[in-house]
Amino acid sequence: FVPLFHFFKFHFDLLYFRMAAKKYVDVMKMFLKLEKGPKNFSSIVNTCRLVKAEEGNVSVEFEVDDRMVNHFGTLHGGCSATMVDVITTGALVATPRGMPGVSVDLHMTYLAAAKLGDTVQLDAEVIRSGKSMAFTKASLYRKPEMTLIATGLHTKAFPAHAKIRKDVLDGLTRSMSRLVFQRAAQALTAPGVNPVYYERMNRFFAMDHEDKTFTGLVWNAEITDVQELKLSAEFTVDKHKIQHFGTLHGGCSATMVDCLTCAAVIVATGRPAVSVNLNMTYLNPAPLGSLVRLDAEVVKHGRSLAYTRAQLIRVEDGVEIACAKHTLAFSSKVYVRDADDKEYKLR
């Protein structure tokens, strides 16, 4: 009877595993389908194809298209952060609890580049999930050689009051304002600001008026202050910048930080830089319609690296939404692409 018992137990466990695996595949397909519907910040994942879905373990792949690149024609750091934010959330949904949670912090490390047209695989895993917190990790690989291009650690919480707003998914009628990066009138007269460097920053961000870069999809910030080592900008949380809870998307926050700290580095040094790592800590939500101020500062810059920090603050009540540390490396390429995919030099 013992061998017979083990025989049936083995096949029962195998059947249960297959049913559970199919269940999580279906869950992830529904999750990705949900992201394709609303025109919010998460919709950048609408090109993802499901590769694997098991309990707390999900893999997807996508091609780097025109919407996802930076000025160098490679996968934007903010886009990588957004992908990690969404797919690690999907890994959490693919657990018995089935709850997405809200972001507490997101730590990104960038190791290599993925060019326009490359296929990227993203593996997301729930490391540990408790009663109130969950810890996830993700790795992005460039196929077919499976070169590791970025890693992410994403911590999420399960607050009792968080509910998904249905009106976020449909019925929003507020139109998105034109994506405009406005010059600050006081910049050229601010003490310590190099006018040539300031013009280079404007030229660098000229690409953000086009939909061919990742930031061009969401950028509508107005520069309010420019100093030698500091930048401030304000933007409104519109329907393109939110997630399903109706508040500012964590990936959007990371993208804004990426852009403004990079701009601060150009104003300080006249040189463009690429991301090495980005550490985001999320403190409070910014609801739809909120006016947000982002303060970016260059803490230190040397021959090869620049260290920056940033804060996002709700203007109406002064509440801090998020803070970040962003390390950048100066690129040997001192050019960006123009609208015709041609290269023009910054200096």
Tab-separated table of C-alpha atoms in Angstrom:
chain	number	residue	atom	x	y	z
A	1	PHE	CA	0.000	0.000	0.000
A	2	VAL	CA	2.885	2.381	0.684
A	3	PRO	CA	4.184	2.378	-2.928
A	4	LEU	CA	0.606	2.768	-4.176
A	5	PHE	CA	0.058	5.703	-1.803
A	6	HIS	CA	3.208	7.434	-3.024
A	7	PHE	CA	2.204	6.750	-6.637
A	8	PHE	CA	-1.170	8.465	-6.228
A	9	LYS	CA	0.318	11.253	-4.093
A	10	PHE	CA	2.920	11.995	-6.773
A	11	HIS	CA	0.325	12.219	-9.542
A	12	PHE	CA	-2.046	14.262	-7.371
A	13	ASP	CA	0.753	16.725	-6.570
A	14	LEU	CA	1.666	16.894	-10.247
A	15	LEU	CA	-1.956	17.568	-11.246
A	16	TYR	CA	-2.283	20.211	-8.505
A	17	PHE	CA	0.927	21.894	-9.657
A	18	ARG	CA	-0.280	22.004	-13.271
A	19	MET	CA	-3.653	23.421	-12.259
A	20	ALA	CA	-1.996	26.017	-10.026
A	21	ALA	CA	0.451	26.952	-12.787
A	22	LYS	CA	-2.401	27.390	-15.296
A	23	LYS	CA	-4.279	29.482	-12.756
A	24	TYR	CA	-1.388	31.921	-12.377
A	25	VAL	CA	-0.845	32.057	-16.130
A	26	ASP	CA	-4.506	33.083	-16.490
A	27	VAL	CA	-4.126	35.609	-13.654
A	28	MET	CA	-1.098	37.228	-15.306
A	29	LYS	CA	-2.792	37.312	-18.709
A	30	MET	CA	-5.714	39.148	-17.115
A	31	PHE	CA	-3.299	41.480	-15.292
A	32	LEU	CA	-1.449	42.390	-18.502
A	33	LYS	CA	-4.751	42.784	-20.353
A	34	LEU	CA	-5.918	45.191	-17.635
A	35	GLU	CA	-2.782	47.283	-18.158
A	36	LYS	CA	-3.509	47.542	-21.891
A	37	GLY	CA	-6.876	49.150	-21.342
A	38	PRO	CA	-6.491	52.410	-19.396
A	39	LYS	CA	-4.448	55.254	-20.825
A	40	ASN	CA	-2.444	55.669	-17.634
A	41	PHE	CA	1.260	55.394	-16.951
A	42	SER	CA	1.158	51.598	-16.611
A	43	SER	CA	0.092	51.230	-20.237
A	44	ILE	CA	3.760	51.261	-21.274
A	45	VAL	CA	3.710	47.509	-20.512
A	46	ASN	CA	1.168	46.848	-23.276
A	47	THR	CA	3.925	45.362	-25.443
A	48	CYS	CA	4.863	42.718	-22.859
A	49	ARG	CA	4.371	39.047	-23.721
A	50	LEU	CA	3.967	36.529	-20.941
A	51	VAL	CA	6.765	33.953	-20.873
A	52	LYS	CA	6.164	32.272	-17.503
A	53	ALA	CA	3.774	32.633	-14.572
A	54	GLU	CA	4.052	30.611	-11.386
A	55	GLU	CA	3.157	31.470	-7.820
A	56	GLY	CA	5.079	34.664	-7.035
A	57	ASN	CA	7.319	34.251	-10.070
A	58	VAL	CA	6.648	35.931	-13.428
A	59	SER	CA	8.641	36.441	-16.634
A	60	VAL	CA	7.730	38.675	-19.573
A	61	GLU	CA	9.535	39.919	-22.642
A	62	PHE	CA	9.182	43.000	-24.826
A	63	GLU	CA	10.873	44.818	-27.688
A	64	VAL	CA	12.402	48.233	-27.044
A	65	ASP	CA	10.354	50.559	-29.247
A	66	ASP	CA	10.397	54.291	-29.979
A	67	ARG	CA	8.317	55.094	-26.894
A	68	MET	CA	10.815	53.502	-24.506
A	69	VAL	CA	14.128	55.087	-25.460
A	70	ASN	CA	16.168	57.995	-24.155
A	71	HIS	CA	18.215	60.528	-26.108
A	72	PHE	CA	20.946	57.952	-26.707
A	73	GLY	CA	18.517	55.572	-28.398
A	74	THR	CA	18.650	53.033	-25.557
A	75	LEU	CA	16.077	51.824	-23.033
A	76	HIS	CA	15.199	54.723	-20.703
A	77	GLY	CA	16.000	54.228	-17.012
A	78	GLY	CA	12.557	55.489	-16.073
A	79	CYS	CA	10.984	52.978	-18.447
A	80	SER	CA	12.971	50.146	-16.841
A	81	ALA	CA	11.812	51.329	-13.410
A	82	THR	CA	8.200	51.431	-14.604
A	83	MET	CA	8.441	47.917	-16.048
A	84	VAL	CA	9.902	46.640	-12.757
A	85	ASP	CA	7.189	48.465	-10.776
A	86	VAL	CA	4.363	46.920	-12.812
A	87	ILE	CA	5.682	43.387	-13.351
A	88	THR	CA	6.763	42.875	-9.719
A	89	THR	CA	3.240	43.993	-8.827
A	90	GLY	CA	2.023	41.327	-11.226
A	91	ALA	CA	4.142	38.754	-9.389
A	92	LEU	CA	2.390	39.799	-6.175
A	93	VAL	CA	-1.004	39.435	-7.837
A	94	ALA	CA	0.047	35.919	-8.873
A	95	THR	CA	0.014	34.716	-5.242
A	96	PRO	CA	-2.812	33.330	-3.098
A	97	ARG	CA	-3.303	36.796	-1.574
A	98	GLY	CA	-3.806	38.323	-5.033
A	99	MET	CA	-3.307	41.943	-3.881
A	100	PRO	CA	-1.139	44.484	-5.758
A	101	GLY	CA	-0.138	46.620	-2.753
A	102	VAL	CA	1.333	50.133	-2.911
A	103	SER	CA	4.991	51.104	-3.391
A	104	VAL	CA	7.220	51.836	-0.402
A	105	ASP	CA	10.578	51.980	-2.159
A	106	LEU	CA	12.177	51.030	-5.457
A	107	HIS	CA	15.920	50.544	-5.943
A	108	MET	CA	17.238	50.272	-9.509
A	109	THR	CA	20.764	49.398	-10.632
A	110	TYR	CA	21.671	49.849	-14.307
A	111	LEU	CA	24.425	47.612	-15.670
A	112	ALA	CA	24.214	47.696	-19.469
A	113	ALA	CA	22.155	49.172	-22.306
A	114	ALA	CA	19.389	47.779	-24.510
A	115	LYS	CA	19.130	49.472	-27.892
A	116	LEU	CA	16.093	50.312	-29.980
A	117	GLY	CA	14.720	47.038	-31.375
A	118	ASP	CA	16.378	44.777	-28.787
A	119	THR	CA	14.301	42.124	-27.027
A	120	VAL	CA	14.365	42.342	-23.228
A	121	GLN	CA	13.272	39.668	-20.761
A	122	LEU	CA	12.126	40.747	-17.310
A	123	ASP	CA	12.040	38.162	-14.506
A	124	ALA	CA	10.109	39.215	-11.383
A	125	GLU	CA	9.943	37.308	-8.117
A	126	VAL	CA	8.285	37.750	-4.731
A	127	ILE	CA	11.086	37.237	-2.210
A	128	ARG	CA	8.861	37.409	0.857
A	129	SER	CA	5.289	38.448	1.568
A	130	GLY	CA	4.004	39.113	5.065
A	131	LYS	CA	0.874	40.542	6.615
A	132	SER	CA	1.618	44.171	5.856
A	133	MET	CA	4.705	44.200	3.591
A	134	ALA	CA	6.017	42.353	0.550
A	135	PHE	CA	9.512	42.308	-0.926
A	136	THR	CA	10.129	41.654	-4.605
A	137	LYS	CA	13.057	41.666	-7.004
A	138	ALA	CA	13.460	41.839	-10.754
A	139	SER	CA	16.158	41.351	-13.377
A	140	LEU	CA	16.172	42.619	-16.957
A	141	TYR	CA	18.134	40.694	-19.597
A	142	ARG	CA	19.002	41.584	-23.180
A	143	LYS	CA	18.235	38.642	-25.446
A	144	PRO	CA	19.439	36.412	-27.000
A	145	GLU	CA	22.758	36.553	-25.126
A	146	MET	CA	20.871	37.138	-21.820
A	147	THR	CA	23.115	40.020	-20.764
A	148	LEU	CA	21.977	41.454	-17.435
A	149	ILE	CA	21.110	45.108	-18.094
A	150	ALA	CA	19.349	46.149	-14.864
A	151	THR	CA	18.141	44.898	-11.506
A	152	GLY	CA	15.425	46.194	-9.211
A	153	LEU	CA	14.293	45.730	-5.617
A	154	HIS	CA	10.695	46.779	-4.991
A	155	THR	CA	9.068	46.915	-1.556
A	156	LYS	CA	5.268	47.138	-1.322
A	157	ALA	CA	2.799	47.600	1.527
A	158	PHE	CA	-0.806	46.471	1.995
A	159	PRO	CA	-2.639	49.398	3.637
A	160	ALA	CA	-6.166	48.600	4.772
A	161	HIS	CA	-7.589	51.795	3.248
A	162	ALA	CA	-6.235	51.311	-0.301
A	163	LYS	CA	-8.966	50.631	-2.844
A	164	ILE	CA	-8.790	50.656	-6.624
A	165	ARG	CA	-10.888	53.479	-8.027
A	166	LYS	CA	-13.180	52.446	-10.859
A	167	ASP	CA	-13.250	55.948	-12.266
A	168	VAL	CA	-9.517	55.651	-12.851
A	169	LEU	CA	-10.130	52.905	-15.362
A	170	ASP	CA	-12.922	54.696	-17.208
A	171	GLY	CA	-14.866	57.909	-17.243
A	172	LEU	CA	-11.922	60.296	-16.837
A	173	THR	CA	-12.524	63.254	-19.109
A	174	ARG	CA	-9.708	65.598	-18.200
A	175	SER	CA	-7.561	66.152	-21.267
A	176	MET	CA	-3.787	66.040	-21.080
A	177	SER	CA	-2.070	69.350	-21.559
A	178	ARG	CA	0.467	69.756	-24.344
A	179	LEU	CA	3.852	68.334	-23.382
A	180	VAL	CA	5.850	71.518	-22.987
A	181	PHE	CA	9.172	72.064	-21.270
A	182	GLN	CA	9.119	75.797	-20.463
A	183	ARG	CA	12.203	77.846	-19.865
A	184	ALA	CA	12.584	79.663	-16.569
A	185	ALA	CA	12.944	83.381	-17.199
A	186	GLN	CA	15.280	83.863	-14.250
A	187	ALA	CA	17.674	81.082	-15.264
A	188	LEU	CA	20.030	83.095	-17.413
A	189	THR	CA	20.461	85.742	-14.712
A	190	ALA	CA	20.706	83.368	-11.734
A	191	PRO	CA	24.141	83.601	-10.059
A	192	GLY	CA	26.487	80.797	-11.037
A	193	VAL	CA	24.452	79.453	-13.964
A	194	ASN	CA	26.479	79.034	-17.148
A	195	PRO	CA	24.259	80.256	-20.030
A	196	VAL	CA	25.940	77.819	-22.446
A	197	TYR	CA	25.211	74.873	-20.141
A	198	TYR	CA	21.650	76.063	-19.696
A	199	GLU	CA	21.167	76.156	-23.465
A	200	ARG	CA	22.584	72.641	-23.685
A	201	MET	CA	20.017	71.471	-21.160
A	202	ASN	CA	17.227	73.012	-23.254
A	203	ARG	CA	18.618	71.373	-26.367
A	204	PHE	CA	18.893	68.038	-24.560
A	205	PHE	CA	15.238	68.218	-23.549
A	206	ALA	CA	14.048	69.383	-26.955
A	207	MET	CA	13.572	65.712	-27.779
A	208	ASP	CA	10.981	65.497	-24.999
A	209	HIS	CA	8.578	67.425	-27.196
A	210	GLU	CA	8.531	64.396	-29.468
A	211	ASP	CA	6.725	61.121	-28.799
A	212	LYS	CA	9.863	59.229	-29.843
A	213	THR	CA	11.316	59.263	-26.320
A	214	PHE	CA	9.904	57.729	-23.164
A	215	THR	CA	9.729	61.040	-21.312
A	216	GLY	CA	7.926	62.639	-24.256
A	217	LEU	CA	4.876	60.558	-23.387
A	218	VAL	CA	4.416	62.120	-19.960
A	219	TRP	CA	6.427	65.311	-19.725
A	220	ASN	CA	4.509	68.489	-18.997
A	221	ALA	CA	6.705	70.001	-16.311
A	222	GLU	CA	7.359	73.707	-16.050
A	223	ILE	CA	10.800	74.734	-14.831
A	224	THR	CA	10.317	77.152	-11.947
A	225	ASP	CA	13.891	77.678	-10.737
A	226	VAL	CA	17.397	76.998	-12.048
A	227	GLN	CA	20.565	77.395	-10.009
A	228	GLU	CA	24.107	76.177	-10.500
A	229	LEU	CA	23.497	72.847	-8.711
A	230	LYS	CA	19.711	72.845	-8.283
A	231	LEU	CA	16.608	72.617	-10.450
A	232	SER	CA	12.936	72.862	-9.561
A	233	ALA	CA	9.938	72.036	-11.711
A	234	GLU	CA	6.191	71.688	-11.211
A	235	PHE	CA	3.739	69.364	-12.939
A	236	THR	CA	0.128	68.313	-12.560
A	237	VAL	CA	-0.819	64.700	-11.912
A	238	ASP	CA	-3.063	64.008	-14.898
A	239	LYS	CA	-4.712	60.796	-16.054
A	240	HIS	CA	-1.583	59.710	-17.948
A	241	LYS	CA	0.554	59.725	-14.793
A	242	ILE	CA	-1.596	57.639	-12.428
A	243	GLN	CA	-1.988	53.988	-11.518
A	244	HIS	CA	-5.142	52.085	-10.650
A	245	PHE	CA	-5.496	53.715	-7.221
A	246	GLY	CA	-5.812	57.126	-8.863
A	247	THR	CA	-2.514	58.463	-7.512
A	248	LEU	CA	0.849	59.329	-9.075
A	249	HIS	CA	2.471	56.198	-10.523
A	250	GLY	CA	5.766	55.154	-8.916
A	251	GLY	CA	7.314	54.634	-12.342
A	252	CYS	CA	6.268	58.126	-13.378
A	253	SER	CA	7.910	59.565	-10.245
A	254	ALA	CA	11.093	57.680	-11.107
A	255	THR	CA	10.990	58.983	-14.683
A	256	MET	CA	10.544	62.583	-13.545
A	257	VAL	CA	13.445	62.198	-11.088
A	258	ASP	CA	15.604	60.656	-13.811
A	259	CYS	CA	14.904	63.584	-16.156
A	260	LEU	CA	15.291	66.451	-13.695
A	261	THR	CA	18.452	65.168	-12.022
A	262	CYS	CA	19.993	64.598	-15.459
A	263	ALA	CA	19.023	68.167	-16.382
A	264	ALA	CA	20.611	69.444	-13.154
A	265	VAL	CA	23.833	67.621	-14.038
A	266	ILE	CA	23.897	69.256	-17.497
A	267	VAL	CA	23.360	72.705	-15.972
A	268	ALA	CA	26.170	72.037	-13.476
A	269	THR	CA	28.703	70.466	-15.840
A	270	GLY	CA	27.539	70.894	-19.433
A	271	ARG	CA	27.835	67.134	-19.923
A	272	PRO	CA	25.101	64.493	-20.414
A	273	ALA	CA	25.173	61.414	-18.190
A	274	VAL	CA	23.621	57.968	-18.020
A	275	SER	CA	22.082	56.235	-15.007
A	276	VAL	CA	24.106	53.948	-12.756
A	277	ASN	CA	21.506	53.471	-10.036
A	278	LEU	CA	18.281	55.074	-8.887
A	279	ASN	CA	16.879	54.631	-5.379
A	280	MET	CA	13.279	55.778	-4.861
A	281	THR	CA	11.477	55.959	-1.515
A	282	TYR	CA	7.714	56.565	-1.636
A	283	LEU	CA	6.223	58.355	1.375
A	284	ASN	CA	2.760	59.692	0.496
A	285	PRO	CA	0.348	59.581	-2.471
A	286	ALA	CA	-0.366	62.421	-4.886
A	287	PRO	CA	-4.004	62.149	-6.066
A	288	LEU	CA	-5.225	62.903	-9.554
A	289	GLY	CA	-5.159	66.668	-10.131
A	290	SER	CA	-2.435	67.405	-7.560
A	291	LEU	CA	0.250	69.967	-8.323
A	292	VAL	CA	3.660	68.453	-7.581
A	293	ARG	CA	7.010	70.209	-7.226
A	294	LEU	CA	10.193	68.281	-7.915
A	295	ASP	CA	13.441	69.642	-6.478
A	296	ALA	CA	16.613	68.121	-7.947
A	297	GLU	CA	20.120	68.789	-6.640
A	298	VAL	CA	23.617	67.787	-7.716
A	299	VAL	CA	25.289	66.763	-4.454
A	300	LYS	CA	28.715	66.059	-5.967
A	301	HIS	CA	30.212	65.618	-9.415
A	302	GLY	CA	33.635	64.441	-10.443
A	303	ARG	CA	35.445	63.307	-13.539
A	304	SER	CA	33.373	60.179	-14.150
A	305	LEU	CA	30.382	60.225	-11.765
A	306	ALA	CA	27.705	62.609	-10.525
A	307	TYR	CA	25.624	62.106	-7.387
A	308	THR	CA	22.188	63.691	-7.185
A	309	ARG	CA	19.146	63.694	-4.949
A	310	ALA	CA	15.550	64.755	-5.428
A	311	GLN	CA	12.309	65.388	-3.561
A	312	LEU	CA	8.722	65.370	-4.794
A	313	ILE	CA	6.380	67.590	-2.794
A	314	ARG	CA	2.626	68.210	-3.001
A	315	VAL	CA	2.421	71.966	-3.516
A	316	GLU	CA	-1.013	72.479	-1.933
A	317	ASP	CA	-0.025	71.193	1.526
A	318	GLY	CA	3.765	70.804	1.414
A	319	VAL	CA	3.623	67.037	2.057
A	320	GLU	CA	6.639	65.089	0.783
A	321	ILE	CA	5.553	62.448	-1.719
A	322	ALA	CA	8.860	60.754	-2.442
A	323	CYS	CA	12.608	61.176	-2.211
A	324	ALA	CA	15.366	59.740	-4.359
A	325	LYS	CA	19.093	59.328	-4.866
A	326	HIS	CA	20.340	59.059	-8.438
A	327	THR	CA	23.908	58.232	-9.444
A	328	LEU	CA	24.958	58.989	-13.020
A	329	ALA	CA	28.054	58.338	-15.104
A	330	PHE	CA	29.313	60.736	-17.750
A	331	SER	CA	28.928	59.200	-21.169
A	332	SER	CA	31.692	59.153	-23.723
A	333	LYS	CA	28.987	59.985	-26.273
A	334	VAL	CA	28.285	63.704	-26.131
A	335	TYR	CA	25.391	63.675	-28.546
A	336	VAL	CA	21.684	62.992	-28.681
A	337	ARG	CA	19.367	62.052	-31.524
A	338	ASP	CA	17.343	64.606	-33.396
A	339	ALA	CA	13.851	64.014	-34.787
A	340	ASP	CA	15.290	62.324	-37.897
A	341	ASP	CA	17.404	59.892	-35.856
A	342	LYS	CA	20.535	61.823	-36.791
A	343	GLU	CA	23.156	62.663	-34.197
A	344	TYR	CA	24.028	66.209	-33.296
A	345	LYS	CA	26.681	67.215	-30.820
A	346	LEU	CA	25.963	69.074	-27.605
A	347	ARG	CA	29.306	70.806	-27.823
